[in-house]
Coordinates of C-alpha atoms and ligand atoms in Angstrom, one line a residue:
M95 CA 72.2 76.3 110.8
I96 CA 72.9 77.9 114.2
E97 CA 70.2 80.5 115.0
Q98 CA 71.1 81.5 118.5
L99 CA 74.3 81.4 120.5
S100 CA 74.7 82.0 124.2
L101 CA 77.9 82.4 126.1
T102 CA 78.4 82.5 129.8
N103 CA 81.6 83.6 131.6
I104 CA 83.8 83.6 128.5
K105 CA 86.4 86.3 128.3
A106 CA 84.6 89.7 127.8
F107 CA 81.2 88.1 128.3
R108 CA 79.6 87.5 131.6
S109 CA 76.7 86.4 129.5
A110 CA 75.8 87.1 125.9
D111 CA 73.0 86.1 123.6
L112 CA 73.4 86.5 119.9
R113 CA 71.0 85.9 117.0
L114 CA 72.9 84.2 114.2
A115 CA 71.6 84.3 110.6
P116 CA 72.7 82.7 107.4
I117 CA 75.1 85.7 107.2
T118 CA 76.1 87.4 110.4
L119 CA 78.4 90.5 110.7
L120 CA 80.2 91.1 113.9
T121 CA 81.3 94.7 114.0
G122 CA 82.6 97.1 116.6
L123 CA 85.6 98.5 118.3
N124 CA 88.9 96.7 118.8
S125 CA 88.9 94.3 121.7
S126 CA 85.1 94.4 122.1
G127 CA 84.5 90.6 121.9
K128 CA 83.9 89.8 118.2
S129 CA 86.7 87.2 117.9
T130 CA 85.6 85.7 121.2
V131 CA 82.3 84.8 119.6
L132 CA 84.1 82.9 116.8
Q133 CA 86.6 81.4 119.2
S134 CA 83.7 80.0 121.3
L135 CA 82.5 78.0 118.4
A136 CA 86.0 77.0 117.4
L137 CA 86.5 75.9 121.0
L138 CA 83.6 73.5 120.7
R139 CA 84.9 72.2 117.4
Q140 CA 88.4 71.8 118.7
S141 CA 87.1 69.9 121.8
Y142 CA 84.9 67.7 119.7
E143 CA 87.7 66.8 117.4
S144 CA 89.9 65.7 120.3
G145 CA 87.0 63.6 121.6
T146 CA 86.5 65.6 124.8
L147 CA 83.1 67.0 124.1
L148 CA 81.0 63.9 124.2
S149 CA 80.3 63.1 127.8
T150 CA 80.7 64.3 131.3
D151 CA 81.8 61.1 132.8
G152 CA 85.5 60.8 131.9
D153 CA 87.9 59.8 134.6
S154 CA 90.4 62.3 136.0
D155 CA 93.2 61.3 133.6
S156 CA 91.2 61.3 130.4
R157 CA 88.4 63.6 131.4
G158 CA 86.3 65.3 128.8
G159 CA 85.9 69.0 128.6
F160 CA 86.7 72.2 126.9
L161 CA 90.1 71.9 125.3
L162 CA 91.4 75.4 125.5
D163 CA 94.6 75.1 123.6
G164 CA 94.7 73.4 120.3
E165 CA 94.8 73.7 116.5
L166 CA 92.1 76.3 116.2
V167 CA 92.3 78.4 119.3
E168 CA 94.9 78.9 122.1
L169 CA 92.9 80.3 124.9
G170 CA 95.3 79.5 127.7
T171 CA 94.0 78.1 131.0
G172 CA 90.7 78.5 132.9
Q173 CA 91.9 81.7 134.5
D174 CA 92.4 83.2 131.0
L175 CA 89.1 82.1 129.7
L176 CA 86.8 82.9 132.6
H177 CA 85.1 86.3 132.4
E178 CA 87.1 88.6 134.6
D179 CA 89.6 87.0 136.9
F180 CA 87.7 85.0 139.4
V181 CA 88.6 85.6 143.0
R182 CA 86.9 83.5 145.7
T183 CA 85.5 85.8 148.4
E184 CA 84.3 82.9 150.6
P185 CA 86.3 79.7 151.0
D186 CA 83.3 77.5 150.2
E187 CA 82.1 79.7 147.3
P188 CA 81.1 77.4 144.4
D189 CA 83.2 77.3 141.2
P190 CA 81.7 79.4 138.4
T191 CA 80.5 77.7 135.3
I192 CA 81.5 78.4 131.7
T193 CA 78.8 77.6 129.2
V194 CA 78.5 77.6 125.4
E195 CA 75.0 76.9 124.1
F196 CA 73.4 77.2 120.7
R197 CA 70.1 76.5 119.1
T198 CA 69.7 75.4 115.5
D199 CA 67.0 76.3 113.0
L200 CA 65.5 72.9 113.6
G201 CA 64.8 74.1 117.2
R202 CA 67.4 71.8 118.8
T203 CA 69.5 73.1 121.7
Y204 CA 73.0 72.0 122.3
S205 CA 74.7 73.0 125.6
W206 CA 78.0 72.4 127.3
S207 CA 79.0 73.7 130.7
A208 CA 82.4 73.3 132.2
R209 CA 83.7 73.9 135.7
Y210 CA 86.3 76.6 136.3
S211 CA 89.7 75.3 137.0
P212 CA 92.3 78.1 137.0
E213 CA 95.4 76.3 136.1
D214 CA 94.0 73.7 133.7
D215 CA 93.8 73.9 129.9
V216 CA 91.1 71.3 129.7
L217 CA 88.1 72.4 131.7
P218 CA 86.0 69.4 132.9
L219 CA 82.4 69.3 131.6
T220 CA 79.7 69.4 134.2
R221 CA 76.9 69.2 131.7
A222 CA 76.6 68.2 128.1
A223 CA 73.1 68.3 126.6
F224 CA 72.5 67.4 123.0
D225 CA 70.1 65.1 121.3
T226 CA 71.4 64.2 117.9
P227 CA 74.7 62.9 116.7
L228 CA 77.0 65.8 116.8
A229 CA 78.7 64.8 113.5
E230 CA 75.5 65.8 111.7
L231 CA 76.1 69.5 112.7
P232 CA 78.1 71.6 110.3
L233 CA 80.2 72.8 113.2
F234 CA 81.5 69.3 113.7
S235 CA 81.5 68.2 110.1
R236 CA 84.0 68.5 107.3
H237 CA 82.0 71.4 105.9
F238 CA 83.6 73.8 108.3
Q239 CA 86.2 76.5 107.8
Y240 CA 87.6 79.0 110.3
L241 CA 89.9 81.6 109.0
K242 CA 91.5 83.8 111.6
A243 CA 92.8 87.4 111.0
D244 CA 96.3 86.0 111.4
R245 CA 96.5 84.3 108.0
I246 CA 99.1 83.2 105.5
V247 CA 101.2 85.8 103.9
P248 CA 103.0 85.6 100.5
A249 CA 105.6 82.8 100.7
T250 CA 107.6 80.7 98.2
T251 CA 106.1 77.4 99.4
Y252 CA 103.1 76.2 101.4
P253 CA 102.6 73.0 103.3
R254 CA 101.4 69.8 101.6
S255 CA 99.3 67.9 104.1
H256 CA 97.0 65.4 102.5
H257 CA 95.4 64.8 105.9
Q258 CA 94.4 68.4 106.4
A259 CA 93.7 69.7 102.9
I260 CA 92.2 66.6 101.3
G261 CA 91.3 64.2 104.1
R262 CA 89.6 66.8 106.3
G263 CA 89.0 69.4 103.6
F264 CA 90.3 72.0 106.0
L265 CA 92.1 75.1 104.7
G266 CA 93.7 75.7 108.1
A267 CA 92.9 78.3 110.7
R268 CA 95.5 80.5 109.0
G269 CA 94.6 79.3 105.5
E270 CA 97.9 77.5 105.3
H271 CA 96.4 74.5 103.5
T272 CA 94.6 76.6 100.9
V273 CA 97.2 76.2 98.1
N274 CA 97.3 72.4 98.5
F275 CA 93.5 72.3 98.6
L276 CA 93.3 74.3 95.5
R277 CA 96.0 72.2 93.8
H278 CA 94.1 69.0 94.5
H279 CA 90.6 70.3 93.8
Q280 CA 91.3 72.7 91.0
Q281 CA 89.3 70.7 88.4
D282 CA 86.3 70.2 90.7
V283 CA 83.2 71.9 89.3
V284 CA 81.6 74.7 91.2
P285 CA 77.9 73.8 91.1
D286 CA 75.5 75.9 89.0
G287 CA 74.2 78.7 91.2
P288 CA 75.1 82.0 92.8
L289 CA 78.8 81.1 93.4
R290 CA 79.5 80.8 89.7
H291 CA 81.1 83.9 88.3
P292 CA 79.5 84.9 85.0
Q293 CA 82.8 86.0 83.5
A294 CA 84.7 82.8 84.5
R295 CA 86.3 80.9 81.6
A296 CA 84.9 77.6 83.0
H297 CA 83.1 76.1 85.9
T298 CA 86.1 74.5 87.6
L299 CA 87.2 75.7 91.0
M300 CA 90.4 77.2 89.7
D301 CA 88.7 79.1 86.9
Q302 CA 86.1 80.4 89.4
V303 CA 88.8 81.4 91.9
V304 CA 90.6 83.3 89.1
A305 CA 87.4 85.1 88.1
W306 CA 86.7 86.3 91.6
M307 CA 90.4 87.2 92.2
Q308 CA 90.2 89.3 89.1
K309 CA 87.7 91.4 90.9
L310 CA 90.5 92.2 93.3
C311 CA 93.2 92.5 90.7
P312 CA 92.1 92.6 87.0
G313 CA 93.9 90.2 84.7
V314 CA 95.4 88.1 87.4
N315 CA 95.6 84.3 87.2
L316 CA 96.9 81.6 89.5
A317 CA 98.6 78.3 89.5
A318 CA 98.9 75.9 92.4
E319 CA 101.4 73.1 91.8
E320 CA 103.3 70.4 93.6
I321 CA 107.0 70.7 94.0
P322 CA 108.5 67.4 93.0
G323 CA 110.5 65.7 95.7
I324 CA 109.4 67.8 98.7
D325 CA 106.3 68.0 100.8
S326 CA 105.4 71.5 99.8
V327 CA 103.3 73.2 97.2
R328 CA 103.8 76.3 95.2
L329 CA 101.5 79.2 94.3
S330 CA 102.3 81.4 91.4
Y331 CA 100.6 84.3 89.7
G332 CA 100.4 85.5 86.1
F333 CA 99.1 88.8 84.8
G334 CA 97.4 88.7 81.4
G335 CA 99.3 91.6 80.0
T336 CA 97.8 93.9 82.6
A337 CA 99.7 96.5 84.6
G338 CA 102.4 96.4 81.9
L339 CA 103.6 93.0 83.1
D340 CA 104.8 90.3 80.7
S341 CA 101.9 87.9 80.4
T342 CA 104.1 84.8 79.8
R343 CA 106.1 85.1 83.1
R344 CA 105.0 83.5 86.4
R345 CA 105.4 85.5 89.5
R346 CA 106.0 84.1 93.0
P347 CA 103.6 85.4 95.8
T348 CA 106.4 87.3 97.4
N349 CA 106.7 89.5 94.3
V350 CA 103.0 90.1 94.0
G351 CA 100.7 92.3 96.0
F352 CA 100.2 91.1 99.6
G353 CA 96.4 91.4 99.5
L354 CA 96.0 88.7 96.8
T355 CA 97.5 85.9 98.8
Y356 CA 95.9 87.1 102.0
A357 CA 92.5 87.0 100.4
L358 CA 92.9 83.7 98.7
P359 CA 91.8 81.5 101.6
V360 CA 88.6 83.5 102.0
V361 CA 87.9 83.2 98.2
V362 CA 88.6 79.4 98.3
A363 CA 86.5 78.9 101.4
C364 CA 83.5 80.6 99.9
L365 CA 83.8 79.0 96.5
S366 CA 84.1 75.5 98.0
A367 CA 81.1 76.0 100.3
Q368 CA 78.3 73.5 100.1
P369 CA 74.7 73.7 101.4
G370 CA 75.1 73.4 105.1
S371 CA 78.7 74.6 105.3
L372 CA 79.7 76.8 108.3
I373 CA 82.4 79.4 107.5
L374 CA 83.8 81.6 110.3
L375 CA 85.8 84.5 109.0
E376 CA 87.9 87.2 110.8
N377 CA 88.4 90.4 108.8
P378 CA 88.1 89.0 105.3
E379 CA 88.6 92.5 104.0
A380 CA 92.1 92.9 105.4
H381 CA 94.7 94.2 102.9
L382 CA 92.1 94.7 100.1
H383 CA 91.3 98.0 98.4
P384 CA 87.8 99.3 99.0
Q385 CA 86.3 98.0 95.8
G386 CA 87.8 94.5 96.5
Q387 CA 86.2 94.6 100.0
T388 CA 82.8 95.1 98.4
W389 CA 83.4 92.2 96.0
L390 CA 84.4 90.0 98.9
A391 CA 81.1 90.8 100.6
Y392 CA 79.3 89.8 97.4
L393 CA 81.3 86.5 97.4
T394 CA 80.3 85.7 100.9
V395 CA 76.7 86.6 100.0
A396 CA 77.0 84.1 97.1
A397 CA 78.2 81.4 99.5
V398 CA 75.2 82.1 101.7
A399 CA 72.8 82.0 98.8
A400 CA 74.4 78.7 97.9
G401 CA 73.4 77.3 101.3
A402 CA 76.4 78.1 103.6
Q403 CA 76.2 79.9 106.9
V404 CA 78.8 82.7 107.3
I405 CA 79.7 84.4 110.5
M406 CA 82.3 87.1 110.0
E407 CA 84.0 89.7 112.0
T408 CA 84.6 92.9 110.0
H409 CA 85.9 96.5 110.4
S410 CA 84.8 97.3 106.8
D411 CA 81.9 99.6 105.9
H412 CA 82.4 98.3 102.4
V413 CA 81.6 94.8 103.5
L414 CA 78.6 96.1 105.4
N415 CA 77.5 98.1 102.4
G416 CA 78.1 95.2 100.1
L417 CA 75.8 93.1 102.2
R418 CA 73.2 95.9 102.2
I419 CA 73.3 96.2 98.5
A420 CA 73.0 92.5 98.0
V421 CA 69.8 92.5 100.1
K422 CA 68.5 95.6 98.3
D423 CA 69.2 93.8 95.0
G424 CA 67.3 90.7 96.2
R425 CA 70.3 88.4 96.3
L426 CA 69.4 87.6 99.9
P427 CA 66.3 88.3 102.0
A428 CA 66.9 90.7 104.8
S429 CA 65.8 88.0 107.3
S430 CA 69.0 86.1 106.3
T431 CA 71.2 88.8 107.8
A432 CA 72.2 89.7 111.3
V433 CA 74.4 92.6 112.2
H434 CA 75.8 93.1 115.7
F435 CA 77.7 96.0 116.9
F436 CA 80.0 95.3 119.9
R437 CA 81.3 97.9 122.3
R438 CA 82.6 97.9 125.9
H439 CA 80.3 99.1 128.6
G440 CA 82.3 99.4 131.7
Q441 CA 83.9 96.0 132.3
A442 CA 81.4 94.1 130.1
A443 CA 80.8 93.9 126.4
E444 CA 77.6 95.4 125.1
I445 CA 75.9 94.2 121.9
I446 CA 73.6 96.4 119.8
S447 CA 71.9 94.6 116.8
P448 CA 70.4 96.9 114.1
R449 CA 67.9 95.1 111.9
M450 CA 68.2 95.3 108.1
G451 CA 65.2 96.0 106.0
E452 CA 64.6 94.7 102.4
D453 CA 65.8 98.1 101.1
G454 CA 69.2 97.5 102.8
M455 CA 68.5 100.2 105.4
L456 CA 69.3 99.6 109.1
S457 CA 66.9 100.2 111.9
D458 CA 69.5 101.7 114.1
W459 CA 72.8 103.5 113.7
P460 CA 74.5 103.5 117.1
E461 CA 77.3 106.0 117.8
G462 CA 80.6 104.5 116.7
F463 CA 79.0 102.1 114.2
F464 CA 80.7 102.9 110.9
D465 CA 80.2 106.6 111.4
E466 CA 83.7 107.7 110.9
W467 CA 83.1 108.9 107.3
E468 CA 80.5 111.3 108.5
N469 CA 82.6 112.4 111.5
S470 CA 85.6 113.1 109.2
L471 CA 83.4 114.8 106.6
E472 CA 81.9 117.1 109.2
Q473 CA 85.3 118.2 110.3
L474 CA 86.5 118.7 106.8
L475 CA 83.5 120.8 105.9
D476 CA 83.5 122.7 109.2
Ligands
LIG638 N1 89.2 86.7 131.2 C1 88.7 87.8 130.7 N2 87.8 88.5 131.4 C2 87.3 89.6 130.9 N3 87.6 90.1 129.7 C3 88.5 89.5 129.0 C4 89.1 88.3 129.4 N4 90.0 87.8 128.5 C5 89.9 88.7 127.5 N5 89.1 89.7 127.8 C6 88.7 90.9 127.0 O1 88.1 90.4 125.8 C7 88.4 91.3 124.7 C8 88.9 90.4 123.6 O2 88.1 90.6 122.6 P1 88.3 90.0 121.1 O3 89.6 89.4 120.9 O4 87.1 89.2 120.9 O5 88.3 91.4 120.4 P2 87.7 91.8 118.9 O6 86.4 92.5 119.1 O7 87.8 90.6 118.0 O8 88.8 92.9 118.5 P3 89.6 93.2 117.1 O9 88.6 94.1 116.4 O10 90.8 93.9 117.5 O11 89.9 91.9 116.5 C9 89.4 92.3 125.3 O12 88.7 93.5 125.6 C10 89.9 91.6 126.5 O13 90.3 92.6 127.5
LIG639 MG1 89.0 90.1 116.5

């Protein structure tokens, strides 16, 4: 598990140090640096997968380095990535260094530094320090999911890529391989433990997905099927007689509430988590009603209790409160949580990190941190 993450000269951060826990919430104002934290980890993963993270001694044509534009993140060129646009004031001023470093719970430190190169989309490594095979780390293993805010929307078909969904076990940064993953793995058994929903019909992945989705929309069920003859798969929904809908009819995603399909990749990522999985989530709550947001928090807590590490960006006080209730109820120890509040301080990002107690209470409640309810209420009662 990653316990500490340090970033230097990356976008909004001149330097930042973050404690990461089994479950970490990144909260705060828009454009305050939350996604940048996730992108930094995704940048390492993307560079590793393209083989550019392993050494500093590549030649100029095939040199290693941070691969800025790829499948997971599209960060542009060095000029886009470097904290504030770098302007050389002296001709012989040295190039600034961009560093991503983390420490694991085993006390091992992994660090990569790259040289600034304004026009390049691969920044050459000047330092790569790590002591165990990287493939052993969840960040570089197949037990990794990264779901961005820009996710799949309801559609009539979804891609059928064996390589991505089955070979790599990857749902896609937009969750685009989720339906194919679910189609292929629907009979897999969700292991006994916190992820199993007590009201599910059976222990299979599909039955568990349905049970958790019913927390978002009572009575719903899903089917993920191949479409014979073409390289696409189909998702359909049924409603067990709820909402006055005919229970025998299948409905295509485009004719069903947006939030269900939007949340599906998050639900599948959590339910297929293994001990040691790393799940990066942006705004899992998007398009869900408040109660659904709380349930989604419970599901991420269940994934963490089952051994995954979850780092998620959220704007939802229901997600925060879901986590606090889970701690209060004893589903997770408070020490397994980290909450960070990001805000801009002048040109730089500032991070405040309230600590959670075993009663779910937070040590600090900075101004702007989920206080809009009180602000509005005060105005209403004034
Ligand atoms: N090269 C750079 N130097 C300094 N700041 C930068 C640079 N590139 C981007 N930024 C700043 O980084 C921030 C981007 O933050 P990020 O995308 O992480 O926001 P966020 O907190 O995830 O927001 P949201 O809640 O809207 O998703 C913006 O404020 C942007 O101005
Ligand atoms: Mg963001």
